[in-house]
Every structure is written in C-alpha cells, then in structure tokens.
PDB file of N, CA and C in Angstrom:
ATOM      1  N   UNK A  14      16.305  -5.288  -8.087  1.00  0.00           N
ATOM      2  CA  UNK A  14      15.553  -4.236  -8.724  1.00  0.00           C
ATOM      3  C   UNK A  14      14.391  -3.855  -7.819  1.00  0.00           C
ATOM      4  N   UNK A  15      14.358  -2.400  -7.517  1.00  0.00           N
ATOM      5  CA  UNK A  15      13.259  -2.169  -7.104  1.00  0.00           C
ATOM      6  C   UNK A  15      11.772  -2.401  -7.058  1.00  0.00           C
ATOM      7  N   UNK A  16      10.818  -2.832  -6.124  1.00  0.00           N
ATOM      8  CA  UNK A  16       9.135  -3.174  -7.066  1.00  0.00           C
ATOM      9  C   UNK A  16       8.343  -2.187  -5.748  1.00  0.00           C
ATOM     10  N   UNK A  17       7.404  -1.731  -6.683  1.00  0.00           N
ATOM     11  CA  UNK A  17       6.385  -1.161  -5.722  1.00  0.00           C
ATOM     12  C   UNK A  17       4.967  -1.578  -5.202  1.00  0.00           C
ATOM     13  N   UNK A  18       4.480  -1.309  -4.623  1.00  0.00           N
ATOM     14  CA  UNK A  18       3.104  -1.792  -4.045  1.00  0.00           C
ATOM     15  C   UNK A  18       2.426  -0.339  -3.986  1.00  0.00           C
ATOM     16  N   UNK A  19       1.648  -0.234  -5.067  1.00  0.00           N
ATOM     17  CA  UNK A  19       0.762   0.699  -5.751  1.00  0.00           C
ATOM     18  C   UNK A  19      -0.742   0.268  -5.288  1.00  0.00           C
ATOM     19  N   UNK A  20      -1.425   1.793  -4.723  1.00  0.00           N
ATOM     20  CA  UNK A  20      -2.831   1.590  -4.220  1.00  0.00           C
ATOM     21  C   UNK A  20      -3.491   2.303  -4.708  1.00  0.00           C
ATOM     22  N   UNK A  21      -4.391   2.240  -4.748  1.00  0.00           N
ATOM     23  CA  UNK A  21      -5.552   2.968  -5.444  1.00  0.00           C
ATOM     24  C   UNK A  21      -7.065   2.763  -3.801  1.00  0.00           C
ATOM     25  N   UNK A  22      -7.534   3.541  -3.241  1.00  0.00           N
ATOM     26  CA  UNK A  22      -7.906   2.748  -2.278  1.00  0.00           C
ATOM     27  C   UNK A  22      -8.972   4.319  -1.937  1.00  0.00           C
ATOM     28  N   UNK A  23     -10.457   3.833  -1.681  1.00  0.00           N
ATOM     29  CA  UNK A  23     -11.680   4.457  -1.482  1.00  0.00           C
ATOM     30  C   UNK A  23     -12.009   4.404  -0.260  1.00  0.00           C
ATOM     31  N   UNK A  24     -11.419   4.970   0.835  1.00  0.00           N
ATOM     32  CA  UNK A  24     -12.044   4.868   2.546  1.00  0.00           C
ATOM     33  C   UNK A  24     -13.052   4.995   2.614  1.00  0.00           C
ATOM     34  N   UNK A  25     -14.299   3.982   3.184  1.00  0.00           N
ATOM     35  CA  UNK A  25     -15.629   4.269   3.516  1.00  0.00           C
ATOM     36  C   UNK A  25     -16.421   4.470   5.128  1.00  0.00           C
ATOM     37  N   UNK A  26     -14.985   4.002   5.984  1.00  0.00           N
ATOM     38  CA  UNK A  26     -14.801   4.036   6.824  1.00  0.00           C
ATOM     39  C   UNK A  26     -13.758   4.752   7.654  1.00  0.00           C
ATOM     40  N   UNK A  27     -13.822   6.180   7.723  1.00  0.00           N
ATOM     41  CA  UNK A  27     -12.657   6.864   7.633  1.00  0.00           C
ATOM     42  C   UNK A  27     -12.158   6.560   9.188  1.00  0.00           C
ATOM     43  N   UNK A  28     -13.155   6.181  10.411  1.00  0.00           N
ATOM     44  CA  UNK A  28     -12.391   6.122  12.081  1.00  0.00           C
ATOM     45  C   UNK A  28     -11.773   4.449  11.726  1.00  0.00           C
ATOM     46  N   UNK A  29     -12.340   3.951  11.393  1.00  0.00           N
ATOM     47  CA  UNK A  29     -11.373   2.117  10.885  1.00  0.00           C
ATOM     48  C   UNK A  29      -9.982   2.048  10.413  1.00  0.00           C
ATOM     49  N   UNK A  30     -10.386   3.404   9.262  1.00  0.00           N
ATOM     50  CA  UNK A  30      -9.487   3.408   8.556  1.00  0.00           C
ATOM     51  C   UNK A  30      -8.353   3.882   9.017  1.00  0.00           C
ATOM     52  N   UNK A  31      -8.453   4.628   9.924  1.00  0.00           N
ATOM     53  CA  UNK A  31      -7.358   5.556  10.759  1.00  0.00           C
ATOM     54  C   UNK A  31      -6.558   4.526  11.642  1.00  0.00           C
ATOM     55  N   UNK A  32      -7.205   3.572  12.401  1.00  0.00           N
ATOM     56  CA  UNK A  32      -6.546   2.555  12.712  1.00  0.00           C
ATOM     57  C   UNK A  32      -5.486   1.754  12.237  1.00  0.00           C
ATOM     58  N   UNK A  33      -5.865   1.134  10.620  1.00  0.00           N
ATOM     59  CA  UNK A  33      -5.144   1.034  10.184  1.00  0.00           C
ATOM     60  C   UNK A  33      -3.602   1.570   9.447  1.00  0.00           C
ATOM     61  N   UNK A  34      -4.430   3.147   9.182  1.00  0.00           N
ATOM     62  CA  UNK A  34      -3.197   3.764   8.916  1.00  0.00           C
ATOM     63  C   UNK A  34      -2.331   3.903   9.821  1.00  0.00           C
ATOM     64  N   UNK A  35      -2.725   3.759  11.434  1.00  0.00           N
ATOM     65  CA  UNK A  35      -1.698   4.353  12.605  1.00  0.00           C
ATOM     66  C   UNK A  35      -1.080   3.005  12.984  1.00  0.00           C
ATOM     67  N   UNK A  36      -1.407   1.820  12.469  1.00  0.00           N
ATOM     68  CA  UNK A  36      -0.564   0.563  12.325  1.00  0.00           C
ATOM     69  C   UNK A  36       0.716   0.109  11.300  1.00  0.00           C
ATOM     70  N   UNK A  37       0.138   0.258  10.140  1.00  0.00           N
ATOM     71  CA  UNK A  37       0.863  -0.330   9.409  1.00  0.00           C
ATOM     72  C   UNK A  37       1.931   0.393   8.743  1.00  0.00           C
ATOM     73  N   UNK A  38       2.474   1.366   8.897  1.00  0.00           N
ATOM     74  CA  UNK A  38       3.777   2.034   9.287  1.00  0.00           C
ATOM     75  C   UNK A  38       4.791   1.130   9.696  1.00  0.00           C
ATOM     76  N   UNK A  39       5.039   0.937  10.573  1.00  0.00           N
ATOM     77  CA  UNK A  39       6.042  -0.050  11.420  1.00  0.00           C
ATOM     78  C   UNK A  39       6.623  -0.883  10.765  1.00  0.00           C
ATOM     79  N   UNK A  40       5.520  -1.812  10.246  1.00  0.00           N
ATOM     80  CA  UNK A  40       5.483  -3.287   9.786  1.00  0.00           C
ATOM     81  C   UNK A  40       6.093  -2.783   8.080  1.00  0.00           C
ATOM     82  N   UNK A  41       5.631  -2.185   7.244  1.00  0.00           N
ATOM     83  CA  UNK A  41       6.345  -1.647   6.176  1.00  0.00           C
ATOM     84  C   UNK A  41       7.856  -1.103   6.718  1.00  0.00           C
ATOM     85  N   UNK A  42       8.166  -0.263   7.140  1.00  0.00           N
ATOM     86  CA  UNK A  42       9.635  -0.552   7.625  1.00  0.00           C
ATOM     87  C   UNK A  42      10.255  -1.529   8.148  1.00  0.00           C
ATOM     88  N   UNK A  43       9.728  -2.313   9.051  1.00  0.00           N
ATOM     89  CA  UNK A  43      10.380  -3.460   9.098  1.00  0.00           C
ATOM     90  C   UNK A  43      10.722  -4.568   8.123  1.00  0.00           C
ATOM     91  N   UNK A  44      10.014  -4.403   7.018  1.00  0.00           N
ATOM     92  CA  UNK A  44      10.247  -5.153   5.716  1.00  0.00           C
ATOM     93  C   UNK A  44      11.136  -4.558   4.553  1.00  0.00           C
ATOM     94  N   UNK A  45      11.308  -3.121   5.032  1.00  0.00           N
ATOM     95  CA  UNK A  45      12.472  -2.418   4.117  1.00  0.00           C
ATOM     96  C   UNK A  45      11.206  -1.284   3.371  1.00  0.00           C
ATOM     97  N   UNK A  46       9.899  -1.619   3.693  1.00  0.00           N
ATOM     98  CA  UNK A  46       9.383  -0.964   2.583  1.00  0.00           C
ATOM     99  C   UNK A  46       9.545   0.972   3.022  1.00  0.00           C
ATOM    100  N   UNK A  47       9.335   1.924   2.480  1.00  0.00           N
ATOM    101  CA  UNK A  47       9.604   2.867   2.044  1.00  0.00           C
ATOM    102  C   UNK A  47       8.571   3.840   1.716  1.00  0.00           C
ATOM    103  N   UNK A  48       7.822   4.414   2.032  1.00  0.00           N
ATOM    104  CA  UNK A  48       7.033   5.416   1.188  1.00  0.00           C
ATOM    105  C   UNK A  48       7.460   6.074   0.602  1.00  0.00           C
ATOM    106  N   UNK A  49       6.700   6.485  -0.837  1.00  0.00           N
ATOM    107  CA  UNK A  49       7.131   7.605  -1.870  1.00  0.00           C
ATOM    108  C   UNK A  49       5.539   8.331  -1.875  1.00  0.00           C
ATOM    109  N   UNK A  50       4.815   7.662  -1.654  1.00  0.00           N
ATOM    110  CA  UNK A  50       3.189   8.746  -1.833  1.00  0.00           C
ATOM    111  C   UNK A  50       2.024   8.217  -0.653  1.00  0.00           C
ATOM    112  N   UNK A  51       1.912   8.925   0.132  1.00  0.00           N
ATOM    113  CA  UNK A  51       0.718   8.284   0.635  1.00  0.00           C
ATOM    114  C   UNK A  51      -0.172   9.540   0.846  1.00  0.00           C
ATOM    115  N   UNK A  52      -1.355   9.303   0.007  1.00  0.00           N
ATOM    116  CA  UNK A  52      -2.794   9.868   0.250  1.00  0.00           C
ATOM    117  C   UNK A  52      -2.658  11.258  -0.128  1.00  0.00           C
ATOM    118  N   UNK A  53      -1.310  11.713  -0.989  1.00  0.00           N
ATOM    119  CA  UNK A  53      -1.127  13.011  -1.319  1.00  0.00           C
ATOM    120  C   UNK A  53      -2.447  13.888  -2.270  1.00  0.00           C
ATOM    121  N   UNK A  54      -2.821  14.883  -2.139  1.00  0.00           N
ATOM    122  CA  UNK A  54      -3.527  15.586  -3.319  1.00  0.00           C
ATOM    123  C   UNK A  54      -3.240  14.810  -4.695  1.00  0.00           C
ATOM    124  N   UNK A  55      -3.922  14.337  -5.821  1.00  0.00           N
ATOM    125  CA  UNK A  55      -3.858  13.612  -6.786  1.00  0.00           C
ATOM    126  C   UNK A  55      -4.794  14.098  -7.690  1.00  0.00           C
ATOM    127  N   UNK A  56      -4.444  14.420  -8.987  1.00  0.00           N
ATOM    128  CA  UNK A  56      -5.410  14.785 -10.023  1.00  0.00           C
ATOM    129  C   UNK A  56      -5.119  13.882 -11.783  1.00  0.00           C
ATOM    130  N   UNK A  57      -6.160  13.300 -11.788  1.00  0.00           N
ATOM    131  CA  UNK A  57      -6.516  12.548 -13.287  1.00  0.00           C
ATOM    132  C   UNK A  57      -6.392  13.200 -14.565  1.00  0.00           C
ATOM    133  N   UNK A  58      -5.541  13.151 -15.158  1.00  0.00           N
ATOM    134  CA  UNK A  58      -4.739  13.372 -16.227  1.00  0.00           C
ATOM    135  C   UNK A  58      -5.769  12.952 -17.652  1.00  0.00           C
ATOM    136  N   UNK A  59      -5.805  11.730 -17.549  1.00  0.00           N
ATOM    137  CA  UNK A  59      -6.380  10.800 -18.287  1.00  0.00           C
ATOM    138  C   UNK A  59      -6.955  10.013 -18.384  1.00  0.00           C
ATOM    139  N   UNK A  60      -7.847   9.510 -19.027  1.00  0.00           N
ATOM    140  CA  UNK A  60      -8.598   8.191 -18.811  1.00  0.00           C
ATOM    141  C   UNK A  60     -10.083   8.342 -17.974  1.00  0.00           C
ATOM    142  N   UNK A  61     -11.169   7.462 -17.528  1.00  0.00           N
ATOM    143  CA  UNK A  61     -12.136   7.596 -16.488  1.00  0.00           C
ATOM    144  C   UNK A  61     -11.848   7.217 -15.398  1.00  0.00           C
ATOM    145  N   UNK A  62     -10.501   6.937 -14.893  1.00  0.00           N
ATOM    146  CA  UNK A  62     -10.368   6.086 -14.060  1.00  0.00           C
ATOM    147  C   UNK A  62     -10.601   7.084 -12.591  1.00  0.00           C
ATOM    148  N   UNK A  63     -11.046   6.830 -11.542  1.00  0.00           N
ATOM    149  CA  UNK A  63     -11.121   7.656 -10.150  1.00  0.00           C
ATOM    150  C   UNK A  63      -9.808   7.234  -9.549  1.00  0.00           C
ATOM    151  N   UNK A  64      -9.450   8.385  -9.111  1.00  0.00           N
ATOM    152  CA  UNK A  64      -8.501   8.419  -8.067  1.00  0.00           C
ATOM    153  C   UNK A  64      -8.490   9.024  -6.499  1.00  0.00           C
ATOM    154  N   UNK A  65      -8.645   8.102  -5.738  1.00  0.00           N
ATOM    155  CA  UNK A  65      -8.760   7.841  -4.267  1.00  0.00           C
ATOM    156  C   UNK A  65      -7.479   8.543  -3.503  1.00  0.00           C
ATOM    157  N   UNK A  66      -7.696   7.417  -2.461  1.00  0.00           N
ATOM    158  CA  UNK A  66      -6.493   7.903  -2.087  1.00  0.00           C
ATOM    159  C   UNK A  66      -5.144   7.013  -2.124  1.00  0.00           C
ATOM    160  N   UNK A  67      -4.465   7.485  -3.272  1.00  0.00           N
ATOM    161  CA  UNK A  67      -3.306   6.872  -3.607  1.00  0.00           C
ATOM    162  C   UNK A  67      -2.022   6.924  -2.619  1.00  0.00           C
ATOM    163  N   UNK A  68      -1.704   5.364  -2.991  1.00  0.00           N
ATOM    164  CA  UNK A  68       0.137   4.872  -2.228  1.00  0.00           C
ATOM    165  C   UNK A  68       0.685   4.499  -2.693  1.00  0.00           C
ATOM    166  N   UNK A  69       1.515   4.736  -2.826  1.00  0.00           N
ATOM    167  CA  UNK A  69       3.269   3.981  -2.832  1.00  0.00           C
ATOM    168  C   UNK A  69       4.144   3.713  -2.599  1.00  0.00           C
ATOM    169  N   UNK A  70       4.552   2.393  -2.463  1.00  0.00           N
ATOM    170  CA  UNK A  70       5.493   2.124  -1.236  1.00  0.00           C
ATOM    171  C   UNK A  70       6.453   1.144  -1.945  1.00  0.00           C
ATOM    172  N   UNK A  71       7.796   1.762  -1.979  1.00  0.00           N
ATOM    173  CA  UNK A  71       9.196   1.142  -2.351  1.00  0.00           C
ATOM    174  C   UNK A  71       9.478   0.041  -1.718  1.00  0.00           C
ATOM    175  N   UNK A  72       9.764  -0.855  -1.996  1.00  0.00           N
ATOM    176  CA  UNK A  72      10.836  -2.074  -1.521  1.00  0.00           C
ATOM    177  C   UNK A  72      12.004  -2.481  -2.206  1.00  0.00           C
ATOM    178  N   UNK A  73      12.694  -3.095  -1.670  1.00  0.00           N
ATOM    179  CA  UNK A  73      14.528  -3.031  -2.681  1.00  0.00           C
ATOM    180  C   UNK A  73      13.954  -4.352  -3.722  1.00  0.00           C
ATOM    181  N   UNK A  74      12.904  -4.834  -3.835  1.00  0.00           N
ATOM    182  CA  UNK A  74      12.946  -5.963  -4.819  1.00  0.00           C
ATOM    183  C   UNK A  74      11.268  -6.797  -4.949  1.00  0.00           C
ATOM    184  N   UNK A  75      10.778  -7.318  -5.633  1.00  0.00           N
ATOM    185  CA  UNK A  75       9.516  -8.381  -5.191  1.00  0.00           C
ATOM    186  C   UNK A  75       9.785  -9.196  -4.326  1.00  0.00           C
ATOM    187  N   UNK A  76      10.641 -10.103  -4.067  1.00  0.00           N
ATOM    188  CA  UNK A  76      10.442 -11.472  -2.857  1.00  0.00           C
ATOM    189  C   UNK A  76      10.231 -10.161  -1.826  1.00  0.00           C
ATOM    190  N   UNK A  77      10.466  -8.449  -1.669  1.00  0.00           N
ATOM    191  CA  UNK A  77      10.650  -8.485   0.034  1.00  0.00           C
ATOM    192  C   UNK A  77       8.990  -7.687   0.361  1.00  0.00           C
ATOM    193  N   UNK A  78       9.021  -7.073  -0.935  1.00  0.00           N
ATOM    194  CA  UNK A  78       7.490  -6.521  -1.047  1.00  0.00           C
ATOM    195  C   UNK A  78       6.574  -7.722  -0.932  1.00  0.00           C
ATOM    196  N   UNK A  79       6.701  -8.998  -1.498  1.00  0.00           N
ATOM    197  CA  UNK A  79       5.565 -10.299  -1.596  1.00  0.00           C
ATOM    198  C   UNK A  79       5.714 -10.543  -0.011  1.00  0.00           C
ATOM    199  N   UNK A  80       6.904 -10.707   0.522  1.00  0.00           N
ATOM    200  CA  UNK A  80       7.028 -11.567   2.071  1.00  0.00           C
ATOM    201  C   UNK A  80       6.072 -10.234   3.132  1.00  0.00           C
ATOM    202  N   UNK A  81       6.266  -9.104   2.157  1.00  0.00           N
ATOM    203  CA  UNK A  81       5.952  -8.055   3.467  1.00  0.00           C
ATOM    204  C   UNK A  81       4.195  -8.315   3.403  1.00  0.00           C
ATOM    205  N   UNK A  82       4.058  -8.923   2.193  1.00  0.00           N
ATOM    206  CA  UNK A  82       2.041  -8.502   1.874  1.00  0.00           C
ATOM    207  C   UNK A  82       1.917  -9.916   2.338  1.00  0.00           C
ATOM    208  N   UNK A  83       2.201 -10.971   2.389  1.00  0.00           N
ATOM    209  CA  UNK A  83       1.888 -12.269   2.649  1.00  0.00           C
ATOM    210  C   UNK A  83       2.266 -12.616   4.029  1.00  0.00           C
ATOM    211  N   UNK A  84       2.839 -11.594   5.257  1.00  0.00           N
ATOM    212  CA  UNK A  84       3.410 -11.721   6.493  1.00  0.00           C
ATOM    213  C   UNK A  84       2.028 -11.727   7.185  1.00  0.00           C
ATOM    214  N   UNK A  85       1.923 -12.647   8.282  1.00  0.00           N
ATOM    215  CA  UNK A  85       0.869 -12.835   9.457  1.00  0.00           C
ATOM    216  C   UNK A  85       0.288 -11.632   9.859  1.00  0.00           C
ATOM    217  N   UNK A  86       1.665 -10.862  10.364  1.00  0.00           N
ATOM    218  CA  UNK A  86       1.246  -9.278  10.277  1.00  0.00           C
ATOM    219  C   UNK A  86       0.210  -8.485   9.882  1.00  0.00           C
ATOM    220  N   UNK A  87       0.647  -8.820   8.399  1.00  0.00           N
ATOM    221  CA  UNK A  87      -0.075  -8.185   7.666  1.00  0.00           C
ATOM    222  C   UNK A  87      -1.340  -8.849   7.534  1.00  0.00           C
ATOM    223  N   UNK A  88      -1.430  -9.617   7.449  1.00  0.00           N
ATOM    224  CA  UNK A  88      -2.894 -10.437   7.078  1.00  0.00           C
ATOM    225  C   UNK A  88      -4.525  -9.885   7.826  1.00  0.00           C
ATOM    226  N   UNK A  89      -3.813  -9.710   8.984  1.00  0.00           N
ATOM    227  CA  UNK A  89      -4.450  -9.468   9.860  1.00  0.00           C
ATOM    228  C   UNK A  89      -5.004  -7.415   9.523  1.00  0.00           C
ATOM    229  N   UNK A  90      -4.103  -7.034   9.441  1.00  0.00           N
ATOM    230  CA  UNK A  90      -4.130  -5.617   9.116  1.00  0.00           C
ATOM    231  C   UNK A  90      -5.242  -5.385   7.704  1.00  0.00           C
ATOM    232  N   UNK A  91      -4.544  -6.412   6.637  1.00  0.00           N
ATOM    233  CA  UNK A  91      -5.306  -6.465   5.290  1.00  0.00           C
ATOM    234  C   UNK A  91      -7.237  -6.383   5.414  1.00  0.00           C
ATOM    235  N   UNK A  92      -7.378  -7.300   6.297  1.00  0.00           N
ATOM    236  CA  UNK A  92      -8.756  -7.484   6.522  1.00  0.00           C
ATOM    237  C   UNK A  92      -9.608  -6.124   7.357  1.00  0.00           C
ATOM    238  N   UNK A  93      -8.287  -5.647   8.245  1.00  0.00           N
ATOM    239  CA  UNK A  93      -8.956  -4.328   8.941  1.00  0.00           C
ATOM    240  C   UNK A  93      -9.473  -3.253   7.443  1.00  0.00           C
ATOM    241  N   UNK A  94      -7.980  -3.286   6.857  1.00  0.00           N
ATOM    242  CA  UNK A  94      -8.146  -2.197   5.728  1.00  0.00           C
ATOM    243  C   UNK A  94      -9.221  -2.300   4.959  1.00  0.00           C
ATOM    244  N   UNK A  95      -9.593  -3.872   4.357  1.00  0.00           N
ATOM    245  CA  UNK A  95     -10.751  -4.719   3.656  1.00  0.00           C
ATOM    246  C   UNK A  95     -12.617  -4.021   3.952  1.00  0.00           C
ATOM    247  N   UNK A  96     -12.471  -4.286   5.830  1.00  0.00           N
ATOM    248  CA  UNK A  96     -13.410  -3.640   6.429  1.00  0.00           C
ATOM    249  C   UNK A  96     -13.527  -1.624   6.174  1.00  0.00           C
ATOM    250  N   UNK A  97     -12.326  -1.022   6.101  1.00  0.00           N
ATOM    251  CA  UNK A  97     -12.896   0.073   5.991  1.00  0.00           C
ATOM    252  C   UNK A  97     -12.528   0.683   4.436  1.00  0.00           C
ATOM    253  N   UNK A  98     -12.499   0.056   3.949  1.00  0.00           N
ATOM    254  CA  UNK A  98     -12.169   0.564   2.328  1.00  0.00           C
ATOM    255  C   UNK A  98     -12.313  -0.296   0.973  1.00  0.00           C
ATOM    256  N   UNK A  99     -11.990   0.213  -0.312  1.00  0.00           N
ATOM    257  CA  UNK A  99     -12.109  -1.118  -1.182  1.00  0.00           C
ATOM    258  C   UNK A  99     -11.161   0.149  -2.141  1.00  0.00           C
ATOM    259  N   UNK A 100     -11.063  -0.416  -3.037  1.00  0.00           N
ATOM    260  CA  UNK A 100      -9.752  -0.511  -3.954  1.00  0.00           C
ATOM    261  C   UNK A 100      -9.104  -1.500  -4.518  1.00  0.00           C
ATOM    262  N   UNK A 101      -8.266  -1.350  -4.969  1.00  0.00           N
ATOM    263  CA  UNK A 101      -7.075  -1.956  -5.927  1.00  0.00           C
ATOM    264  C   UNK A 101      -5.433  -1.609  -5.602  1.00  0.00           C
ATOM    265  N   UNK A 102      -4.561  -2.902  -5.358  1.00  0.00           N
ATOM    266  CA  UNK A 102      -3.400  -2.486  -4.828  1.00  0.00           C
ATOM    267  C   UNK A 102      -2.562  -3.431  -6.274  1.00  0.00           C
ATOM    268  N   UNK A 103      -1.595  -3.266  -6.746  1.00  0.00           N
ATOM    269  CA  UNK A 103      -0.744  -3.480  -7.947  1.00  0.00           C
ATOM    270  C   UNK A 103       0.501  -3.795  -6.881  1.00  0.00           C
ATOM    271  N   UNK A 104       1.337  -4.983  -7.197  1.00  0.00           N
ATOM    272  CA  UNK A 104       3.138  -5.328  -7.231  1.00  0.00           C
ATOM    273  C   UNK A 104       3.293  -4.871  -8.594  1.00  0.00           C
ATOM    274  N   UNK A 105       4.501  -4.483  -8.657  1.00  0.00           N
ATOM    275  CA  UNK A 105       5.120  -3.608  -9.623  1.00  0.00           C
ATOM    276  C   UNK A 105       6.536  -3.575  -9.759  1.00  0.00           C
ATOM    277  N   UNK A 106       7.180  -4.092 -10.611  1.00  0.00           N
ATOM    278  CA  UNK A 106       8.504  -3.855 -10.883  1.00  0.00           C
ATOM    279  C   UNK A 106       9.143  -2.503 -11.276  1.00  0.00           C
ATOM    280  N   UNK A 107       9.990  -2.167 -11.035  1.00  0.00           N
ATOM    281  CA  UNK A 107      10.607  -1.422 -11.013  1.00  0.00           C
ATOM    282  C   UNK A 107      11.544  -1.715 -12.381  1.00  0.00           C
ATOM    283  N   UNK A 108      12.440  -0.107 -13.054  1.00  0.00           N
ATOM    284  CA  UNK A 108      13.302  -0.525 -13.481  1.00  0.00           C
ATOM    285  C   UNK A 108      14.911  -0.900 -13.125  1.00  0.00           C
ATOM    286  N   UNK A 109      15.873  -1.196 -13.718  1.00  0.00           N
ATOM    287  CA  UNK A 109      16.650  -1.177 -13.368  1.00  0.00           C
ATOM    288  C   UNK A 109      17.635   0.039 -13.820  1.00  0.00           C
ATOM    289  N   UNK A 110      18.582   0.265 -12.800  1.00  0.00           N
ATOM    290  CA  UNK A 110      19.459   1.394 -12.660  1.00  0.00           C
ATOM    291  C   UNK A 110      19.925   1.539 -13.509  1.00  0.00           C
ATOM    292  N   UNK A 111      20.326   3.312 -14.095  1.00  0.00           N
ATOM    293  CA  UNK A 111      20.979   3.308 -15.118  1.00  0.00           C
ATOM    294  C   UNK A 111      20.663   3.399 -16.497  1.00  0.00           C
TER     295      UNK A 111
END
C-alpha cells in the first residue's frame, strides 16, 4: 500500500534552502519515492492552520518511505533542511486499491 511523506515546511533560509532542494531529488528516487506536490501555489480551506510550502512525496509502501527518511543520506540532508527551515513532515498511509 502506498504511504506518503507529507510536509508542511517554512523556509527561513531561502540560499540553504536551495541547496537542499537541488540535493535531495536523487536520493528520493533512488528510494522509489515520487513527487505528487512540491511547493505548488496552496490555499487554506479551513481551519487556522498556515500553509508553507507544501510536499508530497509517494512511495510504494512505509518500510521504503521509513528506510528512505532514516538513510545516512538523508540524515545528513535532514539537518541542512533543519538549518534553513522548520515545519512539520507526516508518514502517511495510503489507501488501498480499489
């Protein structure tokens, strides 16, 4: 079953941040992951909640989305992103087909 890795994410550092974005491309495909939204125009429907700049990124299941966020790789990247932004990122199941 599909799961996603949902962001919610406030750049405060937009030249840091660019770094990171021109990295971690790769490394999400190499794990299978997938974009469906990144940083598109976004407008709040409901609720107080702020909306940044939102992502979403497909993987065919949780173990490959968890191995892709818990990879050395990434770790390293996480802390760049850490340094130029703050937010909230969600694992997320998906439903199943059908």
């Amino acid at each position: 079953m599909a799961a996603y890795l949902w962001g919610n994410i406030t750049v405060t550092d937009p030249a840091l941040y660019d770094g990171y974005r021109q990295q971690v491309p790769a490394l999400i495909a190499r794990h299978g992951g997938r974009y469906r939204v990144r940083g598109g125009a976004c407008e709040v429907l409901e609720g107080d909640a702020s909306a940044e700049r939102i992502v979403l990124i497909e993987f065919d299941d949780m173990n490959r989305l968890k191995t892709f966020y818990t990879s050395p790789e990434y770790r390293s990247l996480i802390a760049l992103r850490q340094r130029a932004s703050h937010g909230s990122l969600f694992a997320v199941e998906g439903v199943a087909p059908g």
